[in-house]
Tab-separated table of C-alpha atoms in Angstrom:
chain	number	residue	atom	x	y	z
A	112	MET	CA	69.349	115.344	68.242
A	113	LEU	CA	71.057	117.859	65.746
A	114	LEU	CA	71.163	120.465	67.120
A	115	ILE	CA	72.355	118.970	70.221
A	116	LEU	CA	75.242	117.984	69.108
A	117	ILE	CA	75.709	120.709	67.180
A	118	ILE	CA	75.792	122.634	70.706
A	119	SER	CA	78.254	119.727	71.612
A	120	ALA	CA	80.661	119.870	68.980
A	121	PHE	CA	80.891	123.921	69.340
A	122	PHE	CA	81.531	123.911	72.947
A	123	LEU	CA	83.998	120.926	72.578
A	124	PHE	CA	86.262	123.346	70.305
A	125	TRP	CA	85.668	126.341	72.034
A	126	THR	CA	87.158	124.529	75.265
A	127	ALA	CA	89.756	122.803	73.459
A	128	ILE	CA	91.457	126.593	71.602
A	129	ARG	CA	90.074	128.419	75.279
A	130	LYS	CA	92.546	125.574	76.865
A	131	ASN	CA	95.197	125.887	73.248
A	132	ASN	CA	95.999	129.721	74.357
A	133	TYR	CA	96.072	129.954	78.121
A	134	TRP	CA	100.074	129.618	78.170
A	135	LYS	CA	99.398	132.099	75.177
A	136	ASN	CA	96.318	134.588	77.902
A	137	ARG	CA	98.865	134.882	80.884
A	138	GLY	CA	102.059	136.139	79.088
A	139	ILE	CA	104.419	132.294	79.870
A	140	PRO	CA	106.131	131.465	76.901
A	141	GLY	CA	106.376	128.272	74.673
A	142	PRO	CA	105.929	126.040	71.453
A	143	GLU	CA	102.437	126.375	69.419
A	144	PRO	CA	99.970	123.804	70.548
A	145	SER	CA	97.824	121.877	67.353
A	146	PRO	CA	94.032	122.240	67.777
A	147	TRP	CA	93.499	119.245	69.666
A	148	LYS	CA	96.487	116.470	69.919
A	149	GLY	CA	98.715	120.234	71.384
A	150	ASN	CA	102.648	118.968	71.712
A	151	ILE	CA	101.918	116.041	72.636
A	152	ASP	CA	103.364	114.436	69.060
A	153	LEU	CA	106.621	115.917	69.318
A	154	ILE	CA	106.880	114.466	73.129
A	155	PHE	CA	106.042	111.081	71.663
A	156	ASN	CA	108.031	111.455	69.073
A	157	LYS	CA	111.736	111.379	71.461
A	158	ASN	CA	112.669	109.191	73.055
A	159	PRO	CA	113.412	109.972	75.976
A	160	SER	CA	111.101	112.462	75.623
A	161	SER	CA	113.005	114.323	78.664
A	162	LEU	CA	115.545	115.169	75.554
A	163	GLN	CA	112.390	117.041	73.701
A	164	LEU	CA	111.779	119.638	76.959
A	165	PHE	CA	115.479	119.930	77.125
A	166	ASP	CA	115.224	121.131	73.601
A	167	TRP	CA	112.217	123.797	74.147
A	168	SER	CA	114.164	124.559	77.187
A	169	LYS	CA	116.981	126.000	74.866
A	170	LYS	CA	114.954	127.886	73.241
A	171	TYR	CA	111.679	129.366	75.416
A	172	GLY	CA	114.019	129.539	79.030
A	173	ARG	CA	113.604	127.239	82.265
A	174	ILE	CA	109.971	128.157	82.519
A	175	TYR	CA	107.958	127.802	79.799
A	176	GLY	CA	104.368	125.971	79.036
A	177	ILE	CA	103.317	123.574	76.758
A	178	LYS	CA	99.898	121.470	75.975
A	179	ASN	CA	100.701	117.711	76.582
A	180	GLY	CA	97.378	116.020	74.576
A	181	TRP	CA	94.710	117.422	76.596
A	182	PHE	CA	96.772	118.764	80.043
A	183	ASN	CA	98.499	121.733	79.991
A	184	THR	CA	101.821	121.074	81.776
A	185	LEU	CA	103.857	123.941	82.896
A	186	VAL	CA	107.343	123.052	82.710
A	187	ILE	CA	110.007	124.214	85.624
A	188	SER	CA	113.274	123.391	85.341
A	189	GLU	CA	114.995	126.544	87.714
A	190	PRO	CA	116.674	124.820	90.603
A	191	GLU	CA	116.129	127.062	93.626
A	192	MET	CA	111.414	126.833	92.240
A	193	VAL	CA	111.783	123.490	91.537
A	194	LYS	CA	113.485	122.933	95.046
A	195	GLU	CA	110.642	125.292	96.930
A	196	LEU	CA	107.697	123.577	95.225
A	197	LEU	CA	109.308	120.148	96.450
A	198	PHE	CA	110.179	121.030	99.672
A	199	ASP	CA	108.521	124.494	101.191
A	200	LYS	CA	104.798	123.974	98.985
A	201	PHE	CA	104.777	120.267	99.342
A	202	GLU	CA	101.622	120.634	100.058
A	203	THR	CA	100.111	122.360	96.814
A	204	MET	CA	101.003	118.996	95.076
A	205	TYR	CA	97.931	117.365	94.349
A	206	GLY	CA	99.944	114.364	93.358
A	207	HIS	CA	101.924	113.138	90.447
A	208	MET	CA	100.036	113.053	86.939
A	209	VAL	CA	99.319	109.840	86.104
A	210	ASN	CA	98.125	108.188	83.092
A	211	PRO	CA	93.797	108.906	82.603
A	212	MET	CA	93.379	105.283	82.063
A	213	ILE	CA	93.853	104.712	85.983
A	214	GLY	CA	90.462	107.668	86.619
A	215	ASN	CA	90.737	108.252	89.915
A	216	VAL	CA	92.840	107.388	92.037
A	217	ASN	CA	91.456	107.859	95.031
A	218	THR	CA	88.978	105.075	94.404
A	219	ASN	CA	90.817	102.800	92.307
A	220	SER	CA	91.437	99.295	93.852
A	221	MET	CA	94.742	99.152	91.741
A	222	ALA	CA	96.393	102.414	92.479
A	223	HIS	CA	100.302	102.145	93.552
A	224	LEU	CA	102.479	104.483	96.054
A	225	PHE	CA	103.358	106.565	93.023
A	226	ALA	CA	99.736	107.181	91.598
A	227	THR	CA	97.529	107.738	94.507
A	228	LYS	CA	97.512	111.111	95.995
A	229	GLY	CA	96.649	112.782	99.486
A	230	ARG	CA	95.999	110.317	102.967
A	231	ARG	CA	96.034	107.465	100.390
A	232	TRP	CA	98.979	108.396	99.791
A	233	LYS	CA	100.646	109.142	102.848
A	234	ARG	CA	98.822	105.724	104.183
A	235	LEU	CA	100.463	103.988	101.774
A	236	ARG	CA	104.532	105.538	102.446
A	237	HIS	CA	103.619	104.593	106.213
A	238	ILE	CA	103.336	101.429	105.762
A	239	ALA	CA	106.243	101.262	103.010
A	240	ASN	CA	108.536	103.189	105.436
A	241	PRO	CA	109.818	100.281	107.401
A	242	ALA	CA	111.416	98.682	104.192
A	243	PHE	CA	113.580	101.585	103.850
A	244	SER	CA	114.634	102.217	106.890
A	245	THR	CA	118.667	102.414	107.627
A	246	PHE	CA	117.851	98.648	109.540
A	247	ASN	CA	116.382	97.367	107.455
A	248	LEU	CA	118.539	98.719	104.499
A	249	LYS	CA	121.579	96.926	106.709
A	250	ARG	CA	120.178	93.483	106.960
A	251	ALA	CA	119.814	93.733	103.227
A	252	LEU	CA	123.444	93.387	102.588
A	253	PRO	CA	124.053	90.051	102.562
A	254	ILE	CA	121.235	89.539	100.334
A	255	ILE	CA	122.532	92.356	98.290
A	256	ASP	CA	126.597	90.865	98.533
A	257	ASP	CA	125.540	87.758	97.837
A	258	THR	CA	123.949	88.437	94.343
A	259	ILE	CA	126.721	90.024	93.329
A	260	GLN	CA	129.296	87.924	94.154
A	261	ASN	CA	126.486	84.957	91.838
A	262	ASN	CA	126.999	87.394	89.386
A	263	ILE	CA	130.354	88.219	89.417
A	264	LYS	CA	130.895	84.360	88.680
A	265	ILE	CA	128.798	84.663	85.789
A	266	LEU	CA	130.409	87.549	84.177
A	267	LYS	CA	134.261	85.529	84.754
A	268	ASN	CA	132.532	83.269	82.687
A	269	THR	CA	130.930	85.046	80.287
A	270	TYR	CA	133.078	87.393	78.902
A	271	LEU	CA	136.263	86.760	77.213
A	272	PRO	CA	139.818	89.070	76.250
A	273	GLY	CA	138.803	90.574	72.688
A	274	ASN	CA	135.363	90.273	72.762
A	275	TYR	CA	132.571	92.523	73.094
A	276	LEU	CA	130.434	92.610	76.323
A	277	ASN	CA	126.592	93.721	76.499
A	278	ILE	CA	127.062	95.470	80.156
A	279	VAL	CA	123.785	96.794	80.850
A	280	ASP	CA	122.161	92.898	80.224
A	281	TYR	CA	124.734	92.225	83.436
A	282	PHE	CA	123.161	94.919	84.986
A	283	THR	CA	119.442	94.477	84.256
A	284	GLU	CA	120.271	90.613	85.853
A	285	LEU	CA	121.514	91.644	88.837
A	286	THR	CA	119.786	94.974	90.147
A	287	PHE	CA	115.969	92.457	89.065
A	288	ASP	CA	117.490	89.975	91.431
A	289	VAL	CA	118.535	91.893	94.322
A	290	ILE	CA	114.846	93.972	93.899
A	291	TYR	CA	113.045	90.884	93.187
A	292	ARG	CA	114.438	88.911	96.256
A	293	LEU	CA	114.423	91.700	99.017
A	294	ALA	CA	110.387	92.406	97.409
A	295	MET	CA	109.217	88.774	96.954
A	296	GLY	CA	111.630	87.151	99.814
A	297	GLN	CA	112.643	84.635	96.283
A	298	LYS	CA	115.393	83.434	94.594
A	299	ASP	CA	114.479	82.722	91.083
A	300	SER	CA	113.776	85.708	89.872
A	301	LYS	CA	114.169	84.782	85.284
A	302	GLU	CA	110.430	84.704	84.103
A	303	PHE	CA	109.583	87.943	85.926
A	304	CYS	CA	112.289	89.805	85.017
A	305	GLN	CA	111.916	89.226	81.743
A	306	LEU	CA	108.372	90.362	81.878
A	307	SER	CA	109.210	93.410	83.860
A	308	ARG	CA	111.128	94.770	81.130
A	309	ASP	CA	108.818	93.405	78.236
A	310	THR	CA	106.238	95.620	80.896
A	311	LEU	CA	108.270	98.636	80.699
A	312	THR	CA	108.980	98.523	76.706
A	313	VAL	CA	105.277	98.359	76.362
A	314	PHE	CA	104.499	101.263	78.572
A	315	ASN	CA	106.634	103.756	76.540
A	316	ASN	CA	104.893	105.658	74.172
A	317	ASN	CA	102.123	103.213	73.395
A	318	ILE	CA	99.144	103.910	70.807
A	319	PHE	CA	96.693	103.572	74.074
A	320	ASP	CA	98.610	106.249	76.825
A	321	TYR	CA	98.744	108.392	73.275
A	322	LEU	CA	95.130	108.191	72.289
A	323	SER	CA	93.844	108.586	76.138
A	324	TYR	CA	96.178	112.169	77.639
A	325	ILE	CA	94.396	113.085	73.890
A	326	PHE	CA	90.570	112.829	74.549
A	327	PRO	CA	90.605	111.073	78.620
A	328	TRP	CA	86.906	110.365	78.482
A	329	LEU	CA	87.724	108.017	75.776
A	330	GLY	CA	90.843	106.638	78.169
A	331	LEU	CA	89.173	106.392	80.991
A	332	ASN	CA	85.595	104.862	80.043
A	333	VAL	CA	86.597	103.150	76.229
A	334	LEU	CA	90.528	102.091	76.328
A	335	SER	CA	90.933	100.629	79.715
A	336	PRO	CA	87.536	98.542	79.615
A	337	PHE	CA	88.994	96.704	76.473
A	338	LEU	CA	92.603	96.598	77.826
A	339	GLY	CA	91.502	95.281	81.134
A	340	ALA	CA	89.223	92.771	79.089
A	341	THR	CA	92.015	91.470	76.321
A	342	GLY	CA	94.751	91.634	78.332
A	343	ASN	CA	95.389	87.566	78.118
A	344	LEU	CA	94.510	87.267	74.384
A	345	ARG	CA	97.104	90.179	74.058
A	346	ARG	CA	99.175	88.402	76.108
A	347	ASP	CA	100.274	91.867	77.788
A	348	PRO	CA	103.182	91.366	79.683
A	349	GLY	CA	101.871	93.900	82.145
A	350	GLN	CA	99.032	92.466	83.187
A	351	ILE	CA	100.133	88.778	82.702
A	352	LEU	CA	102.733	90.239	85.541
A	353	ILE	CA	100.462	92.146	87.689
A	354	GLU	CA	98.633	88.061	87.737
A	355	LYS	CA	101.879	86.323	89.004
A	356	ILE	CA	102.633	89.058	92.170
A	357	TYR	CA	99.358	88.310	92.562
A	358	GLU	CA	99.711	84.690	92.798
A	359	ALA	CA	103.192	84.490	94.802
A	360	VAL	CA	101.326	87.363	97.100
A	361	ILE	CA	98.778	84.694	98.268
A	362	ARG	CA	100.842	81.537	97.908
A	363	ARG	CA	102.643	83.422	100.653
A	364	LYS	CA	99.472	84.576	102.887
A	365	GLU	CA	98.425	80.792	102.661
A	366	GLU	CA	101.507	79.839	104.080
A	367	LYS	CA	102.143	82.389	106.830
A	368	LEU	CA	98.431	81.085	108.207
A	369	LYS	CA	99.831	77.365	107.872
A	370	LYS	CA	102.771	77.813	109.620
A	371	ASN	CA	103.362	77.502	113.782
A	372	LYS	CA	103.770	79.149	116.492
A	373	LYS	CA	107.489	78.779	116.955
A	374	GLU	CA	107.682	80.118	112.883
A	375	GLU	CA	104.929	82.748	114.537
A	376	GLU	CA	107.308	83.799	116.906
A	377	GLU	CA	110.431	84.351	114.177
A	378	ASP	CA	108.817	86.245	112.055
A	379	GLU	CA	107.966	88.888	114.894
A	380	GLU	CA	111.606	88.886	116.329
A	381	ASN	CA	112.125	89.572	112.097
A	382	LEU	CA	109.612	91.802	112.375
A	383	LYS	CA	111.370	93.648	115.008
A	384	ASN	CA	114.086	93.865	112.946
A	385	LYS	CA	116.350	91.379	113.988
A	386	LYS	CA	115.991	89.601	110.251
A	387	TRP	CA	115.843	91.663	107.010
A	388	VAL	CA	112.501	91.195	106.231
A	389	ASN	CA	111.154	91.463	102.912
A	390	PHE	CA	108.592	93.468	101.014
A	391	ILE	CA	105.289	90.798	101.209
A	392	ASP	CA	105.577	89.924	104.277
A	393	LEU	CA	105.846	93.528	105.339
A	394	PHE	CA	102.521	94.121	103.563
A	395	LEU	CA	100.794	91.410	104.444
A	396	GLU	CA	101.636	92.688	108.185
A	397	SER	CA	99.475	95.734	107.464
A	398	GLU	CA	96.732	93.118	105.235
A	399	ALA	CA	93.001	94.140	105.207
A	400	GLU	CA	90.438	93.215	104.099
A	401	ASN	CA	87.873	96.567	104.685
A	402	VAL	CA	90.365	98.756	103.252
A	403	GLU	CA	87.726	101.930	102.652
A	404	LEU	CA	88.815	103.966	99.150
A	405	LYS	CA	86.854	107.249	99.618
A	406	GLU	CA	87.772	111.001	98.257
A	407	TYR	CA	89.010	113.000	100.983
A	408	SER	CA	88.489	116.844	101.088
A	409	GLY	CA	90.404	119.623	102.102
A	410	THR	CA	94.072	120.974	102.725
A	411	PHE	CA	96.498	117.769	102.860
A	412	ASN	CA	99.319	118.243	105.332
A	413	ARG	CA	102.414	116.051	105.336
A	414	SER	CA	102.985	116.463	108.887
A	415	GLU	CA	99.513	114.900	109.770
A	416	LYS	CA	99.820	111.911	112.256
A	417	VAL	CA	98.374	108.532	109.837
A	418	GLU	CA	96.229	107.059	111.972
A	419	LYS	CA	96.483	102.898	114.012
A	420	ASN	CA	93.341	102.252	112.603
A	421	GLU	CA	94.334	103.596	108.973
A	422	ARG	CA	97.459	101.504	109.033
A	423	ARG	CA	96.248	98.818	107.007
A	424	ASN	CA	96.256	97.938	103.012
A	425	SER	CA	94.373	96.104	101.376
A	426	ILE	CA	96.234	92.915	98.609
A	427	ASP	CA	95.582	95.556	95.667
A	428	GLU	CA	97.161	97.899	97.166
A	429	ILE	CA	99.994	95.150	98.265
A	430	VAL	CA	99.899	93.871	94.752
A	431	MET	CA	100.207	96.991	92.814
A	432	ASN	CA	102.702	98.200	95.403
A	433	LEU	CA	105.330	95.408	95.114
A	434	PHE	CA	104.335	96.085	90.687
A	435	LEU	CA	105.391	99.503	91.391
A	436	PHE	CA	109.396	98.366	93.325
A	437	LEU	CA	110.240	95.794	90.252
A	438	LEU	CA	109.208	98.342	87.759
A	439	THR	CA	110.836	101.233	88.549
A	440	GLY	CA	114.052	99.923	90.337
A	441	PHE	CA	115.960	97.859	88.241
A	442	ASP	CA	115.486	99.385	85.413
A	443	THR	CA	117.005	102.873	85.770
A	444	THR	CA	119.949	101.151	88.654
A	445	ALA	CA	120.776	99.059	85.767
A	446	ASN	CA	120.994	101.800	83.603
A	447	THR	CA	122.907	104.216	85.778
A	448	LEU	CA	125.646	101.114	86.431
A	449	SER	CA	125.394	100.659	82.463
A	450	LEU	CA	126.952	104.699	82.506
A	451	ILE	CA	128.859	104.341	85.204
A	452	ALA	CA	130.753	101.445	84.029
A	453	HIS	CA	131.117	103.517	80.720
A	454	ASN	CA	132.361	106.391	82.169
A	455	LEU	CA	134.919	104.792	84.179
A	456	VAL	CA	136.013	102.682	80.915
A	457	ILE	CA	136.558	106.057	79.223
A	458	TYR	CA	137.975	108.096	82.639
A	459	PRO	CA	140.572	105.396	83.540
A	460	GLN	CA	141.880	108.243	86.189
A	461	VAL	CA	138.635	108.402	88.000
A	462	GLN	CA	138.443	104.452	88.340
A	463	LYS	CA	142.109	104.765	89.596
A	464	ARG	CA	141.051	106.687	91.918
A	465	LEU	CA	137.951	105.235	92.994
A	466	PHE	CA	139.389	101.588	92.854
A	467	GLU	CA	141.595	103.024	95.885
A	468	GLU	CA	139.212	104.937	98.044
A	469	ILE	CA	137.588	100.917	97.705
A	470	GLU	CA	140.655	99.350	98.732
A	471	GLU	CA	141.337	101.726	101.185
A	472	ILE	CA	137.915	102.063	102.740
A	473	CYS	CA	136.943	98.795	102.651
A	474	GLY	CA	139.988	96.779	101.730
A	475	LEU	CA	138.348	93.067	102.584
A	476	GLU	CA	138.934	89.682	102.888
A	477	GLU	CA	137.965	86.335	101.646
A	478	GLY	CA	134.749	85.758	102.429
A	479	GLU	CA	133.926	88.865	104.225
A	480	ILE	CA	131.515	91.791	103.095
A	481	ILE	CA	130.631	96.128	102.867
A	482	ASN	CA	129.056	97.315	105.807
A	483	TYR	CA	127.042	99.501	106.075
A	484	GLU	CA	129.052	102.284	107.539
A	485	GLN	CA	131.945	101.818	105.118
A	486	LEU	CA	129.509	102.658	102.820
A	487	ALA	CA	128.265	106.133	104.077
A	488	LYS	CA	132.335	106.980	103.939
A	489	LEU	CA	133.140	106.625	99.869
A	490	LYS	CA	132.601	110.363	99.710
A	491	TYR	CA	134.398	109.897	96.025
A	492	ALA	CA	132.082	106.612	94.964
A	493	ASP	CA	129.365	108.866	96.097
A	494	ALA	CA	129.966	111.793	93.743
A	495	VAL	CA	130.835	109.094	90.706
A	496	PHE	CA	127.363	108.666	90.984
A	497	TYR	CA	126.239	112.379	91.401
A	498	GLU	CA	128.174	113.162	88.215
A	499	THR	CA	126.926	110.455	86.492
A	500	GLN	CA	123.385	111.263	87.839
A	501	ARG	CA	123.590	115.228	86.398
A	502	LEU	CA	125.379	114.279	82.827
A	503	CYS	CA	122.883	110.870	82.147
A	504	PRO	CA	119.490	111.815	84.664
A	505	MET	CA	117.465	108.385	84.946
A	506	ALA	CA	114.017	110.786	85.798
A	507	ALA	CA	114.608	113.524	84.216
A	508	ALA	CA	111.303	114.954	84.827
A	509	LEU	CA	108.978	114.312	87.254
A	510	VAL	CA	105.234	115.649	87.005
A	511	PHE	CA	103.066	116.646	89.297
A	512	PHE	CA	98.856	118.451	89.933
A	513	ILE	CA	99.196	122.058	91.057
A	514	LYS	CA	96.081	122.204	93.946
A	515	LYS	CA	96.847	126.098	93.304
């Protein structure tokens, strides 16, 4: 037994040293990693972590290597190479790097669109695509406008001349209400909004993520079961949010089963793009009880078609994709809108020109809403958005596994 422990310890130590020297042996510059943790301490201690990557880019150049816990990671900020990887060599991408506690994203029933890869990713993406079609988004404009008008009234009633206003909270409520109504088909979003904000707070550099990146086996086999078993006891907001989404999906499914023939025909009309279709209804149209989750071998081909009998998803996949859309949509949008508002205050000449463009192209009468064609003509508004994203990018880094 002692001999086995000694051999195991030696093997682990040798593996750690070999992984530490991975980039150095290939002539790729980068910060010196510590034996077990690599460079993860510097990444986790910086908020946001992309600022640490930015600092390293200034020191080591646009291509350098780091060790993120147990994982060797090549950081690329060369625009042409990034473009080539994301477009021309997309098939080499094995999928997004996800938390090791998730485990095998091909067979984990609770994996969402962002976490999955290969054929499973393509199947889920194919099912979700109609929700983001131009025609369906046009139908969403009245819902978006209704929420905006309500929030403008709240803003007018809240703001007092001479007082400060936390515009981030305002935009957070606004964007979450829009996304919640589009995704869930319901209006009362307050409880879900707070849970989502709390979930993002927990997600940001918590100790369990930290340990799982250093010791992936520990994360998958010990930490993940522990977090799942104690979620309710700890009042984990992420787990509570998933449970509430699950309840909403089951409730909506039961409502659809109880509908009469006329109501079913109305739903069919909605699906034919006569009216906005919320994400729950869209996903439930493809719901199946026995969705086979399996490993896929071979090279992923993005041009390969998804067969008709594959166009289905499970209740777990529906719940997790709704969870994904709620979390990833509102925070980035709210922060972007807040930064745009901040920049418009600092640069009044830009604010004036933007206002003039909107007046010229939209020029709405009382009760009218902006249409999709008018939005496409707001070129200066587009420029304001992209410049804000350039100065303060919301998604400053994408992490992929590479197959070859």
